[in-house]
CSV table of C-alpha atoms and ligand atoms in Angstrom, one decimal:
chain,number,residue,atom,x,y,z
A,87,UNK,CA,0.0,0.0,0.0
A,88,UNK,CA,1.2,3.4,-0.9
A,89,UNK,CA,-0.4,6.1,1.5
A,90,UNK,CA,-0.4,9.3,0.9
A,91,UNK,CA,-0.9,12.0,3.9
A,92,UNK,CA,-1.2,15.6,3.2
A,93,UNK,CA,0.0,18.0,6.2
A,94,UNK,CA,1.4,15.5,8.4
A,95,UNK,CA,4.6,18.0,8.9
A,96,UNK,CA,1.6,19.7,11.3
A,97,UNK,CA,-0.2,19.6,14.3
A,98,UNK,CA,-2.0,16.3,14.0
A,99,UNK,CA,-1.0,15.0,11.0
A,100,UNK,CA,2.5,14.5,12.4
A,101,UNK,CA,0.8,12.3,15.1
A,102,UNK,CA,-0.8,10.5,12.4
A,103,UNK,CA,2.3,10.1,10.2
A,104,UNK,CA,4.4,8.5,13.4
A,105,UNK,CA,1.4,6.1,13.9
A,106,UNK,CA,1.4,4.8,10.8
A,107,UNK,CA,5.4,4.9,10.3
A,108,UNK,CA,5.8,2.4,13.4
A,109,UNK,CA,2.6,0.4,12.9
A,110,UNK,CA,2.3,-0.5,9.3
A,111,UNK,CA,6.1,-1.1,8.0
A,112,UNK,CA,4.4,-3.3,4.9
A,113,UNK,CA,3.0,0.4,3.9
A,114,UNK,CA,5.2,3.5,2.3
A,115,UNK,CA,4.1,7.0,4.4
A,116,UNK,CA,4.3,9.9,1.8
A,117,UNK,CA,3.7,12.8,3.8
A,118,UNK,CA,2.9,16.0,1.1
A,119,UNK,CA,3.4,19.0,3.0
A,120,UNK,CA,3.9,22.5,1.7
A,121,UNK,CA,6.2,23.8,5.1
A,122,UNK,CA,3.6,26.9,5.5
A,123,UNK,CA,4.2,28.8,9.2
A,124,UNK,CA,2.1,25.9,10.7
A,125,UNK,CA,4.0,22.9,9.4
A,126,UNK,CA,7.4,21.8,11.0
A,127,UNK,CA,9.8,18.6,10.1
A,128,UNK,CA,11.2,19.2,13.5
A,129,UNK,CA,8.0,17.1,14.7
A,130,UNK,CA,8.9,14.1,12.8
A,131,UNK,CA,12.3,13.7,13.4
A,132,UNK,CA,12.4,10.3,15.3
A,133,UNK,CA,10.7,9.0,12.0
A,134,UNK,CA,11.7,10.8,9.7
A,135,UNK,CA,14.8,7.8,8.2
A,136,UNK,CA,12.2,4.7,8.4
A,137,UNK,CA,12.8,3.1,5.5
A,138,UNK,CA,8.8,3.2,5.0
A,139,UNK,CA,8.7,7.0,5.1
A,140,UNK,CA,9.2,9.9,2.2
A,141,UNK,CA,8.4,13.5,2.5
A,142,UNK,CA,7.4,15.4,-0.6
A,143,UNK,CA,7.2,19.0,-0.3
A,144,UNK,CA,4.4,20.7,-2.3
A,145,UNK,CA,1.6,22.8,-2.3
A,146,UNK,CA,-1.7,21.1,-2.6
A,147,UNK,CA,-3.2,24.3,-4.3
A,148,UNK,CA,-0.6,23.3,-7.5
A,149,UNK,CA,-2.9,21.1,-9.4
A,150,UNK,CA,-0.1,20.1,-11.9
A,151,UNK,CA,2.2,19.0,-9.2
A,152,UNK,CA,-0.5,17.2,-7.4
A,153,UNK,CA,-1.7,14.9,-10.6
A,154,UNK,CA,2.1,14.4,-10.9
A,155,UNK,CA,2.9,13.0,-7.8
A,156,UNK,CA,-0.2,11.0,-7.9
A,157,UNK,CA,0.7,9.5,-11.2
A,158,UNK,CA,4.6,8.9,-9.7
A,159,UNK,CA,4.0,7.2,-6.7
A,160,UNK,CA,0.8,5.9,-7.6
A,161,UNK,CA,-0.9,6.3,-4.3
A,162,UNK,CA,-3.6,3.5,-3.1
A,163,UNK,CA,-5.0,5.8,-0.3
A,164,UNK,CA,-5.4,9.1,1.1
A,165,UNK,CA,-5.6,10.7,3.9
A,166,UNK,CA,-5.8,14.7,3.9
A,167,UNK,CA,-5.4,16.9,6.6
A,168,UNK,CA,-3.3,19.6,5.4
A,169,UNK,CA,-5.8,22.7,5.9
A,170,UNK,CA,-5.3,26.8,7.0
A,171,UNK,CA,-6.8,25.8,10.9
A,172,UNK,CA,-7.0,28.8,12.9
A,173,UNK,CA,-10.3,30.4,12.7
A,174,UNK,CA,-8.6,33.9,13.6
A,175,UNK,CA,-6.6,33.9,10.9
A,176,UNK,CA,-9.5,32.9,8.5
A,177,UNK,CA,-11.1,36.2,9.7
A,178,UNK,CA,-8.1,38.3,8.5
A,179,UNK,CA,-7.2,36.2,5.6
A,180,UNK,CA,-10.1,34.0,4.0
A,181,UNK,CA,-8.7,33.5,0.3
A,182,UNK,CA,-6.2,31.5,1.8
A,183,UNK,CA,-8.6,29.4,3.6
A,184,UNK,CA,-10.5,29.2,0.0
A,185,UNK,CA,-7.3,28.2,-1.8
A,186,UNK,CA,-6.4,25.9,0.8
A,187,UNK,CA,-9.1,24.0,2.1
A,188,UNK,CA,-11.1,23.8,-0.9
A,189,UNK,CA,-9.5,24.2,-3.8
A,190,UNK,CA,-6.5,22.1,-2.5
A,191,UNK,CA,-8.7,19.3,-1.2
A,192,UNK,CA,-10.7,19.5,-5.6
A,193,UNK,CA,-7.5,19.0,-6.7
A,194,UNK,CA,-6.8,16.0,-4.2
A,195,UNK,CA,-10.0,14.7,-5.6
A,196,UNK,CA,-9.3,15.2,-9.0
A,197,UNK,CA,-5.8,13.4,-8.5
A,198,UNK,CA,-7.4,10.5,-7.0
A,199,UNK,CA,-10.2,10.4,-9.2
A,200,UNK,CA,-7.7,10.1,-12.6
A,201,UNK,CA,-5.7,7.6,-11.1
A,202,UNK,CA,-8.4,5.5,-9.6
A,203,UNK,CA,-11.1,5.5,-12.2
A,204,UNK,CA,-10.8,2.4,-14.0
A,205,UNK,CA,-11.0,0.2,-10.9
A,206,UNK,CA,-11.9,2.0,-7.0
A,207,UNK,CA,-11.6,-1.5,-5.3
A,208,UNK,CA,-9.6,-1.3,-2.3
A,209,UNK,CA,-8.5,2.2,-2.8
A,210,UNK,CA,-9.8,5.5,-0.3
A,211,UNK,CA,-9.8,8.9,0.2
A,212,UNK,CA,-9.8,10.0,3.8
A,213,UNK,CA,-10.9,13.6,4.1
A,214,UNK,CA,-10.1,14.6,7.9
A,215,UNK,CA,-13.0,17.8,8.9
A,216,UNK,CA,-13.7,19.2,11.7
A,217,UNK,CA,-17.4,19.4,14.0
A,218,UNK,CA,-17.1,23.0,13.3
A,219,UNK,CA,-19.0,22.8,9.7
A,220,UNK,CA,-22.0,21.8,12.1
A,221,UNK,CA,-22.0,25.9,13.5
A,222,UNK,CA,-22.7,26.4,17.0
A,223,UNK,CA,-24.5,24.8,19.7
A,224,UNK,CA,-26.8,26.3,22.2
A,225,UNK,CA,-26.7,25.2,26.4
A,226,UNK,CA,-27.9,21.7,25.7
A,227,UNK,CA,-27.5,19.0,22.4
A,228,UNK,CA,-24.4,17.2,20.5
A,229,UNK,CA,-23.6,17.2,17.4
A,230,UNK,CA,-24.2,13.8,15.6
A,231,UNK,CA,-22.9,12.9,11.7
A,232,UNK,CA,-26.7,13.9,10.6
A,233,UNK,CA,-26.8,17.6,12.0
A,234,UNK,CA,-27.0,20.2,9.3
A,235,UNK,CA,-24.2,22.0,8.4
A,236,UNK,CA,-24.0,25.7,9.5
A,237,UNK,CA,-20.8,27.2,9.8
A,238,UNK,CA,-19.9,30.5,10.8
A,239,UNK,CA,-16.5,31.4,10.1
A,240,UNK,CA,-14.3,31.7,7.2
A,241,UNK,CA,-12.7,28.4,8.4
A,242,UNK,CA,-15.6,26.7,9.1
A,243,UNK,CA,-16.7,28.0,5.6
A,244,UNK,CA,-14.1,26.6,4.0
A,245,UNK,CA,-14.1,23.2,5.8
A,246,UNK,CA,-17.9,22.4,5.4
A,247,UNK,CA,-17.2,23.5,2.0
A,248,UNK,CA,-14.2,20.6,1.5
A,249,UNK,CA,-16.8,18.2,3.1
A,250,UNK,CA,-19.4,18.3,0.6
A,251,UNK,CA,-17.2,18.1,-2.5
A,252,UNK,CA,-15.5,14.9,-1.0
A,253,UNK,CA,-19.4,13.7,-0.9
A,254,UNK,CA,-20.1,15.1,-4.2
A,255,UNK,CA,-17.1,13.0,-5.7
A,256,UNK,CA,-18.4,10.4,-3.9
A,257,UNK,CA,-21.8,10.5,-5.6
A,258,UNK,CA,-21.1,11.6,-8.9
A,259,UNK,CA,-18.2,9.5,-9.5
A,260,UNK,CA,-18.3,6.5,-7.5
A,261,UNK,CA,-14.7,7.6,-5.2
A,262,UNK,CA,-14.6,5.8,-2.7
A,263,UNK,CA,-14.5,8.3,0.6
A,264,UNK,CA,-14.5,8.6,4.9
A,265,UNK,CA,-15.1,11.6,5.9
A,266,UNK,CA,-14.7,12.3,10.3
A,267,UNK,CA,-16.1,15.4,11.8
A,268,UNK,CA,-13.4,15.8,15.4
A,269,UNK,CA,-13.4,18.5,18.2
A,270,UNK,CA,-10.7,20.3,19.5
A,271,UNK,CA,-7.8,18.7,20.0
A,272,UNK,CA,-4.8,19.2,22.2
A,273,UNK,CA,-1.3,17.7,22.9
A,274,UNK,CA,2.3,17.8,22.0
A,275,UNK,CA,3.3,20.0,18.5
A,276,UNK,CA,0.1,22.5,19.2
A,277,UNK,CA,1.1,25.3,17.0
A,278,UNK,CA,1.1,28.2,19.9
A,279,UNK,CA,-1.6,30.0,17.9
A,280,UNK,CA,-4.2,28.1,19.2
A,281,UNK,CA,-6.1,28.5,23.5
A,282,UNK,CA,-4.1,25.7,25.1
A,283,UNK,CA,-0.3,25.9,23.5
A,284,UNK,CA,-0.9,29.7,22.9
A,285,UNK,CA,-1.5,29.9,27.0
A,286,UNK,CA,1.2,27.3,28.0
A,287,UNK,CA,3.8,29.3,26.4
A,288,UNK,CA,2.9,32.9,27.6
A,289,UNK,CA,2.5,31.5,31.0
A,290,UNK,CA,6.3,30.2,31.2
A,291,UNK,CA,7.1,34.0,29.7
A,292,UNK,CA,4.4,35.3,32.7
A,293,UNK,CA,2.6,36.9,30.0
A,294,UNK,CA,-1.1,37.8,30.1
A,295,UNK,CA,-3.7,35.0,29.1
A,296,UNK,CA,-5.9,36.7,26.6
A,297,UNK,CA,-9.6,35.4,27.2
A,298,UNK,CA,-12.0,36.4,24.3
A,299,UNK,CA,-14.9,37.8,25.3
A,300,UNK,CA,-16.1,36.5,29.0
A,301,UNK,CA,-14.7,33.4,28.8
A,302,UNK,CA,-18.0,31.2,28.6
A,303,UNK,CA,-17.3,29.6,25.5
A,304,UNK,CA,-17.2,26.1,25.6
A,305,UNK,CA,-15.4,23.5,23.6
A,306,UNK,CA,-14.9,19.5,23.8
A,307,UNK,CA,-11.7,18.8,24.0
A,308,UNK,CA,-9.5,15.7,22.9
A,309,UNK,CA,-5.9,14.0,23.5
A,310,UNK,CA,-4.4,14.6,19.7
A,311,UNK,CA,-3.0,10.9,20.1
A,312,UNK,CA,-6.4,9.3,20.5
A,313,UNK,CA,-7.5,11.1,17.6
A,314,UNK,CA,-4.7,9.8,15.4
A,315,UNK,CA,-5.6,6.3,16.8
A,316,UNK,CA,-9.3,7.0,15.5
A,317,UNK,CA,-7.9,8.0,12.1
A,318,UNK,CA,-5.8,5.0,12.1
A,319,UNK,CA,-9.5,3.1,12.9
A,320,UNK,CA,-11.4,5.3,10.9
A,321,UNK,CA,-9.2,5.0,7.9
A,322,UNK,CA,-9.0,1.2,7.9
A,323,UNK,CA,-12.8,0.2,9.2
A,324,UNK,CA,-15.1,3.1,8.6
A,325,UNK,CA,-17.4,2.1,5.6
A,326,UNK,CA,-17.3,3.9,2.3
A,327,UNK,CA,-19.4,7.0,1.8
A,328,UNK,CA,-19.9,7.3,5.5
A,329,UNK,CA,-18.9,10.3,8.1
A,330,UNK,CA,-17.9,9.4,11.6
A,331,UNK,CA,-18.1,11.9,14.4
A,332,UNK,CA,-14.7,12.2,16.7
A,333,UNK,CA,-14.9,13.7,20.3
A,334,UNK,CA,-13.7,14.1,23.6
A,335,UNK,CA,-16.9,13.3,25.9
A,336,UNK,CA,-15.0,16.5,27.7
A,337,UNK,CA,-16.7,19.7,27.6
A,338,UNK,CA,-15.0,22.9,29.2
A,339,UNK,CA,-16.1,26.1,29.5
A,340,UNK,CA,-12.9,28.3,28.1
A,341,UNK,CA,-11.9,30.0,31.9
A,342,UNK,CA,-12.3,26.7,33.5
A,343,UNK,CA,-10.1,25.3,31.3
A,344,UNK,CA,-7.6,28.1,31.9
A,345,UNK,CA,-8.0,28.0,35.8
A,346,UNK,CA,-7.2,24.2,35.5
A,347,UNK,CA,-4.4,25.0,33.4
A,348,UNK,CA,-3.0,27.8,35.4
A,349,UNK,CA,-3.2,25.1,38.4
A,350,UNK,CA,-1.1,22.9,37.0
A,351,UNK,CA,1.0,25.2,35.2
A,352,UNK,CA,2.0,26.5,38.8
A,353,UNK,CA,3.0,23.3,40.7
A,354,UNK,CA,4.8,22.0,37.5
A,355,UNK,CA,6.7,25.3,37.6
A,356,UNK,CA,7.6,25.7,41.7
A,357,UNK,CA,5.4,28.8,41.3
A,358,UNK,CA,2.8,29.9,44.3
A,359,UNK,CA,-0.9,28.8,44.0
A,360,UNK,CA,-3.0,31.4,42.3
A,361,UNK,CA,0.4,33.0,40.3
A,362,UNK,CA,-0.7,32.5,36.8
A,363,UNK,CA,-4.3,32.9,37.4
A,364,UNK,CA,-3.4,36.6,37.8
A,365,UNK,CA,-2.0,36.9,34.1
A,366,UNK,CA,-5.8,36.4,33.0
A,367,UNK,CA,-7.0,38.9,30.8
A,368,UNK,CA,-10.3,39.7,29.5
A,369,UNK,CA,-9.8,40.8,25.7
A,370,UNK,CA,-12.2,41.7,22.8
A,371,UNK,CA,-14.3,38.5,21.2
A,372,UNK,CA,-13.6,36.8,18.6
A,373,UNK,CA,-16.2,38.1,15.8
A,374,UNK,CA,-18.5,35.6,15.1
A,375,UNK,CA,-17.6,33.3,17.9
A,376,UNK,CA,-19.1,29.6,18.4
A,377,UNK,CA,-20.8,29.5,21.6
A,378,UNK,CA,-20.6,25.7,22.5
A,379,UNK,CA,-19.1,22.7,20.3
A,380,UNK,CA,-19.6,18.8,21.7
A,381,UNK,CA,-19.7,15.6,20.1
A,382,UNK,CA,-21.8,12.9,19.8
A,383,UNK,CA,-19.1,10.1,19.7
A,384,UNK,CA,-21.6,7.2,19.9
A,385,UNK,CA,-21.3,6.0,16.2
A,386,UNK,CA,-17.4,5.6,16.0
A,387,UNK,CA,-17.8,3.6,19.9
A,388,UNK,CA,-20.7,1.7,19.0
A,389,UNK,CA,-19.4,0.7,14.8
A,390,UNK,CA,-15.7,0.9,15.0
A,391,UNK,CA,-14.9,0.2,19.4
A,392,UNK,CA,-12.8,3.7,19.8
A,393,UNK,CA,-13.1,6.1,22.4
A,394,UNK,CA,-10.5,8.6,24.1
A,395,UNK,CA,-7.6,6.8,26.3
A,396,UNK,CA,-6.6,9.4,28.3
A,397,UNK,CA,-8.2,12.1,30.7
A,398,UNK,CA,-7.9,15.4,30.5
A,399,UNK,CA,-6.5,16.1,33.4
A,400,UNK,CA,-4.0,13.5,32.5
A,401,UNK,CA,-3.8,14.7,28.6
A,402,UNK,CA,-3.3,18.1,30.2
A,403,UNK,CA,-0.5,17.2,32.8
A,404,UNK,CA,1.6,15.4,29.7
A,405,UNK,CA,0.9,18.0,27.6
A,406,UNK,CA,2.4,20.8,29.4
A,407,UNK,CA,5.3,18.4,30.1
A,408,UNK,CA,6.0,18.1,26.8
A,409,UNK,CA,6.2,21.9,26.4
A,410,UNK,CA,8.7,22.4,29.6
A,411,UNK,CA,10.5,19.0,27.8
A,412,UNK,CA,10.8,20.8,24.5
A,413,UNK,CA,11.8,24.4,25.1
A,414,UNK,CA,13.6,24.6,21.8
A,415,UNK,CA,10.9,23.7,19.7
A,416,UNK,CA,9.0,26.5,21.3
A,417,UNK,CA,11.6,28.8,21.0
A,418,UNK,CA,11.5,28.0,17.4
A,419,UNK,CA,8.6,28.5,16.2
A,420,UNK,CA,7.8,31.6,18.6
A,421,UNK,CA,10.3,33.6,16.8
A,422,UNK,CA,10.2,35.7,13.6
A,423,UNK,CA,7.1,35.9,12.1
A,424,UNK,CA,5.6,34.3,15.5
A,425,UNK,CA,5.9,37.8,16.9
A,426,UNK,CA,4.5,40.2,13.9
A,427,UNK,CA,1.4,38.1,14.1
A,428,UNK,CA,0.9,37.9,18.1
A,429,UNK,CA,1.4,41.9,17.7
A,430,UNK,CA,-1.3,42.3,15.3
A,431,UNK,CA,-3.9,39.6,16.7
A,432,UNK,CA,-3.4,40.6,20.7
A,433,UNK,CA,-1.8,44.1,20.5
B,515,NAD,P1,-2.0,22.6,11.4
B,515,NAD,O1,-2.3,24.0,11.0
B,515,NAD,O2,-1.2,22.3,12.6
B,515,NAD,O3,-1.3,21.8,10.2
B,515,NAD,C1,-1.7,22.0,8.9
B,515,NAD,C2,-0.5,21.4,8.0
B,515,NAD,O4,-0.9,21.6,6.6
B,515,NAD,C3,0.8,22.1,8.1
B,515,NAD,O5,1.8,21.2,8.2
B,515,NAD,C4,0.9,23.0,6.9
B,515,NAD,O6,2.2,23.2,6.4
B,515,NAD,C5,0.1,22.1,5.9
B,515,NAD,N1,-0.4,22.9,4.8
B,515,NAD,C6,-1.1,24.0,4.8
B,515,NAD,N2,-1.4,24.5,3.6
B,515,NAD,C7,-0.9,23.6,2.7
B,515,NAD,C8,-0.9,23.5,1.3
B,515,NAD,N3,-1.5,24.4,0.6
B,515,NAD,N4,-0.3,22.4,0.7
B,515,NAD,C9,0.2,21.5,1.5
B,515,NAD,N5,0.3,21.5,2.8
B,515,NAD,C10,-0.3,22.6,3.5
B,515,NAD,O7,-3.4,21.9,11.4
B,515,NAD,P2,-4.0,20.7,12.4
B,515,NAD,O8,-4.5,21.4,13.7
B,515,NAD,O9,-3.0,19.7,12.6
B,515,NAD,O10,-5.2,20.2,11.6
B,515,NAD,C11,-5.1,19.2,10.6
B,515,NAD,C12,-6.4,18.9,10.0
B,515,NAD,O11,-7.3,18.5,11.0
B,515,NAD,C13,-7.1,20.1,9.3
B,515,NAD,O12,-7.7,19.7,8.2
B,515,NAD,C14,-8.1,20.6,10.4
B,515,NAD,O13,-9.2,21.3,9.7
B,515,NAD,C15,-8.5,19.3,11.0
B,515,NAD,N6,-9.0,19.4,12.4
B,515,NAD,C16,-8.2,20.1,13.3
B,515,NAD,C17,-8.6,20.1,14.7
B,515,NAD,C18,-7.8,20.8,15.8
B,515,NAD,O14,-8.3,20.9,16.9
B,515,NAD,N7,-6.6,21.2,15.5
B,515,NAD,C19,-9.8,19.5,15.0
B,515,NAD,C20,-10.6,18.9,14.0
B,515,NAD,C21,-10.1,18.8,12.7
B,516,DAU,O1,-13.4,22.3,17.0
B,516,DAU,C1,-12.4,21.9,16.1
B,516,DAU,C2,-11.5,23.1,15.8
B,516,DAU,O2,-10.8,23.5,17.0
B,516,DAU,C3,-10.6,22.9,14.7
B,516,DAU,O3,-11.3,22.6,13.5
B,516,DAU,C4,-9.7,24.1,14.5
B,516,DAU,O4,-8.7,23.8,13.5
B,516,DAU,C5,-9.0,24.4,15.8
B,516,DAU,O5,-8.2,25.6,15.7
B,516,DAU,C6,-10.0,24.6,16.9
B,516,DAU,O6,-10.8,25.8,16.7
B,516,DAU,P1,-11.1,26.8,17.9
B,516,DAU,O7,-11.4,28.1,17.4
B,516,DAU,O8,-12.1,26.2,18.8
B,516,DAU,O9,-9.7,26.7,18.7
B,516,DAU,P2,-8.8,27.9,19.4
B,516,DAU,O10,-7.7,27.2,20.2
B,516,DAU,O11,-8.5,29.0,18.5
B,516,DAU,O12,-9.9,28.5,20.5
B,516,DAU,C7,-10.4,27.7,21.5
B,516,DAU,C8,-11.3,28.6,22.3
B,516,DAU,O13,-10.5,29.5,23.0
B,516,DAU,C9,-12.3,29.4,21.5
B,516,DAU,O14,-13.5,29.6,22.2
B,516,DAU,C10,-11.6,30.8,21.4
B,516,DAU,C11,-10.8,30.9,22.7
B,516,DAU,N1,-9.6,31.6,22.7
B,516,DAU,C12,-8.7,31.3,21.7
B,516,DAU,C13,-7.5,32.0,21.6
B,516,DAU,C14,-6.4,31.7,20.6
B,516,DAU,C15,-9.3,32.6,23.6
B,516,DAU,O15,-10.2,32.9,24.5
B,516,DAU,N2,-8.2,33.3,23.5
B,516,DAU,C16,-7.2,33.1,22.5
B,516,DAU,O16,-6.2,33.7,22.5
């Protein structure tokens, strides 16, 4: 089997990548990534000589260089994630999130499509999404794989946008597809754009904690290695044509989640009780901002037997060890153009 997997130099697609690498050795890993400011080797470099393992760099928004690879390596499956992921930026800069997310994942499809036509057996395209597409949830509810889709930002546009032309193809000409819908995830390589990595980091620099609007915002939250487990699942047992729903069971409200993190953040540090708590900040909202996101994870337990490994107080604890482990990779990426955009977002 030859695997393709697009933005696995990222956040969760290097978890992904690793978990393939050292599971499958009968497979080649081609991991397509186009190094933007979210995508770093650095996070694959225990893997990165298997003899199972190539990276190709490359844009996915080149459709020339996509067919071409395809036709090279001849790929038997896909699995995308390689995406623009931070709502924020989608709100400053949504043509990138348009070239990106959807017109990168057409050409994916087109690829796959070409190569694939004359016989589908035993070949997939894995589109990973996001439970964003489904918009936002009120006090009560979950989100389940047959909610309508209602997104509200740029990202979310985009996404839900990637989504149904993965269907489309499905329907129209027979590709065989998986789609999964996850919530937010969390753990080691967390680009420090995003709530938890983003608060880790300013917290070791005692640096104020900027909390959007009051802080009420919830979101279900999940270990980034269980969710490369589910993909590993997903991607090998889900049925064709069918969308699986990924989720934490682990709703927090945005401030508890900081107060939690602050907690630990202080004994793992030497620092007195209550010390980061005082670098909270109430800032302006994000425009648009999802009230509450949580997962119905019931069809992935009940069909395919996953569900989360670790807590989150657990997932937490080894997360921010991981940070305080890997000071150097933080340093990294926090500089240059780390600061010009943390100057115009939180300035
Ligand atoms: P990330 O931003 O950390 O990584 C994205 C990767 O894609 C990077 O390595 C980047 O270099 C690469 N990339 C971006 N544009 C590219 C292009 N044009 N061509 C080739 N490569 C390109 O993202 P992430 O948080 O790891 O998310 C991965 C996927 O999972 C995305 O599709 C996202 O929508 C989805 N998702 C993320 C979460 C989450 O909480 N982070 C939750 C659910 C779903
Ligand atoms: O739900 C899945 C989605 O989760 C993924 O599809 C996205 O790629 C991923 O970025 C994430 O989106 P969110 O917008 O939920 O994540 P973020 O970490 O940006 O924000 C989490 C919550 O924290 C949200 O309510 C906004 C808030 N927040 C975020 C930042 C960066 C703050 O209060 N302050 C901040 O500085």
């Amino acid at each position: 089997m030859q695997i393709l997997i697009t933005g696995g130099a990222g956040f969760i697609g290097s978890h992904v990548v690793r978990k393939l690498v050292n599971t499958y050795s009968e497979y080649h890993i081609y991991n397509l990534d186009a190094l933007t400011y979210a995508g770093n080797l650095e996070n694959l470099k225990d893997i990165d000589k298997a003899p199972n393992y190539t990276f190709l760099k490359g844009d996915i928004v080149d459709a020339e260089f996509v067919k071409q690879i395809f036709e090279k390596y001849r790929f038997d499956g896909v699995i995308h994630l390689a995406a623009e992921s931070h709502v924020d930026r989608s709100i400053t800069d949504p043509l990138a999130f348009v070239h990106t997310n959807i017109i990168g994942t057409v050409n994916l499809l087109n690829a796959a499509r070409d190569l694939w036509k004359e016989d589908f057996s035993n070949k997939r395209f894995y589109h990973v999404s996001t439970d964003e597409v489904y918009g936002s949830l009120g006090a009560e509810g979950l989100f389940t794989e047959t909610t309508a889709y209602d997104p509200n930002s740029p990202y979310s546009a985009s996404k839900a946008s990637s989504d149904h032309f993965v269907r489309a193809y499905g329907e129209t000409y027979g590709l065989p597809y998986v789609v999964s819908n996850c919530s937010n995830n969390y753990g080691p390589n967390h680009f420090p754009e995003k709530l938890i990595p983003l608060f880790i980091n300013n917290i070791i620099n005692n640096k104020p904690l900027p909390v959007y609007g009051d802080g009420k915002y919830t979101r279900d939250w999940l270990y980034v290695k269980d969710h490369a487990d589910a993909i590993d699942l997903v991607f090998h047992k889900g049925s064709n044509h069918e969308t699986y729903n990924i989720g934490g069971f682990n709703e927090w409200q945005n401030i508890d989640l900081v107060k939690l993190l602050c907690q630990q953040m202080d004994q793992k540090l030497g620092r007195s009780e209550g010390t980061s708590e005082k670098l909270i900040t109430y800032v302006k909202d994000r425009p648009g901002h999802d009230l509450r996101y949580a997962i119905d994870a019931s069809k992935i337990n009940s069909e395919l037997g996953w569900k989360p490994s670790v807590t989150f107080e657990e997932g937490l604890a080894r997360t921010i060890d991981w940070y305080l482990e890997n000071e150097t990779w933080l340093n990294n990426v926090t500089s240059g153009d780390y600061q010009a955009y943390y100057e115009e977002m939180y300035s």
